[in-house]
C-alpha positions as a printed Julia matrix, in Angstrom:
127×3 Matrix{Float64}:
 152.93  59.03  63.86
 149.66  59.52  61.99
 149.8   55.98  60.58
 150.54  54.48  64.01
 147.57  56.34  65.49
 145.27  55.16  62.69
 146.39  51.56  63.23
 145.94  51.83  67.01
 142.49  53.4   66.65
 141.5   50.77  64.09
 142.61  47.92  66.34
 140.72  49.39  69.28
 137.66  49.81  67.08
 137.89  46.14  66.11
 138.15  45.12  69.78
 135.18  47.35  70.67
 133.14  46.02  67.74
 133.84  42.41  68.69
 132.98  42.99  72.35
 129.9   45.0   71.5
 128.51  42.47  69.06
 129.03  39.63  71.52
 127.34  41.47  74.39
 124.4   42.63  72.27
 123.74  39.55  70.14
 125.11  36.48  71.93
 122.63  34.8   74.32
 123.37  35.51  78.0
 123.96  31.84  78.88
 126.48  31.38  76.08
 128.23  34.64  76.97
 128.5   33.63  80.64
 130.04  30.28  79.64
 132.73  31.91  77.48
 136.22  32.58  78.86
 136.25  36.1   80.29
 132.48  36.32  80.19
 131.84  34.71  83.57
 131.04  38.08  85.11
 127.94  38.38  82.92
 126.23  35.59  84.89
 126.01  37.96  87.88
 125.01  41.01  85.8
 121.54  41.98  84.68
 121.0   41.22  80.98
 119.95  44.81  80.29
 123.23  46.07  81.72
 125.25  43.68  79.57
 123.33  44.71  76.43
 123.76  48.4   77.27
 127.48  47.89  77.78
 127.59  46.19  74.39
 125.82  49.14  72.78
 128.36  51.5   74.38
 131.15  49.38  72.9
 129.53  49.54  69.46
 129.35  53.33  69.76
 133.01  53.38  70.81
 133.95  51.36  67.72
 132.26  53.95  65.57
 133.66  56.89  67.53
 137.24  55.71  67.17
 137.24  55.88  63.37
 134.13  57.4   61.78
 134.6   61.02  62.9
 138.08  61.11  61.37
 137.03  59.28  58.2
 134.05  61.56  57.65
 135.81  64.75  58.74
 132.81  65.55  60.94
 133.89  66.41  64.5
 137.19  64.49  64.41
 137.86  65.65  67.98
 135.52  62.8   68.95
 138.3   60.29  68.2
 140.51  61.24  71.19
 137.42  61.85  73.32
 136.25  58.33  72.54
 139.72  56.97  73.3
 139.67  58.71  76.69
 136.23  57.27  77.42
 137.5   53.84  76.36
 140.22  54.19  78.98
 137.55  54.64  81.66
 135.68  51.62  80.34
 138.86  49.53  80.51
 139.45  50.56  84.13
 135.99  49.25  84.95
 136.66  46.08  82.97
 139.92  45.48  84.83
 138.21  45.88  88.18
 135.42  43.52  87.13
 137.79  40.85  85.84
 139.96  40.99  88.97
 136.87  40.65  91.18
 135.78  37.59  89.22
 139.21  35.94  89.26
 140.13  36.61  85.62
 143.46  38.38  86.1
 144.59  37.43  82.59
 141.72  39.38  81.1
 142.51  42.32  83.39
 146.02  42.39  81.91
 144.52  42.33  78.41
 142.28  45.26  79.37
 145.38  47.08  80.63
 146.94  46.66  77.19
 143.79  48.09  75.57
 143.92  50.97  78.03
 147.53  51.69  77.03
 146.64  51.71  73.32
 143.7   54.04  74.02
 145.99  56.34  76.01
 148.33  56.47  73.02
 145.44  57.39  70.69
 144.09  60.02  73.08
 147.53  61.54  73.63
 148.41  61.52  69.94
 145.12  62.9   68.68
 144.83  65.55  71.4
 148.49  66.5   70.97
 151.17  66.02  68.33
 149.01  64.46  65.59
 145.71  66.2   66.27
 143.27  66.49  63.41
 143.24  70.08  62.17
 140.4   71.92  60.52
C-alpha cells in the first residue's frame, strides 16, 4: 500500500509540475494554442500564472513533506486540495468544449482521492 501511494503521489506531482511549469513559463499565446489550453485565451494572464504557481506548490506538497519528514500530514492535505483544483479544471474544460481533458482531470482526481484516503487513513505517516 505504501509503495502504491508513493507512486500515485509521485505521478500526481509530475502532472502538477508539468502543468505548473507550462502555465508559469510558456507564453500566453502559445499556451492558448495548445490542446487543452484554449481556456487560457479567455483568462487573465495573471490568473493563469497564479494557477501555475499553485500547481508548482502542489507538486512540492505531494512529495517533499514526506521525503523531508517535516509535516508529512501536508501530503494528504495537498492531495485533497488537488481534488478541488481538478473539479475546477473539469468544469472549465467542459465549458470550453474539451470533454476529453475533463475526463483526464477526473482520472487525476481519482488518483488524488486515493492518496488522500491512504495517507489520512490506512497508510498514514506516523511520527
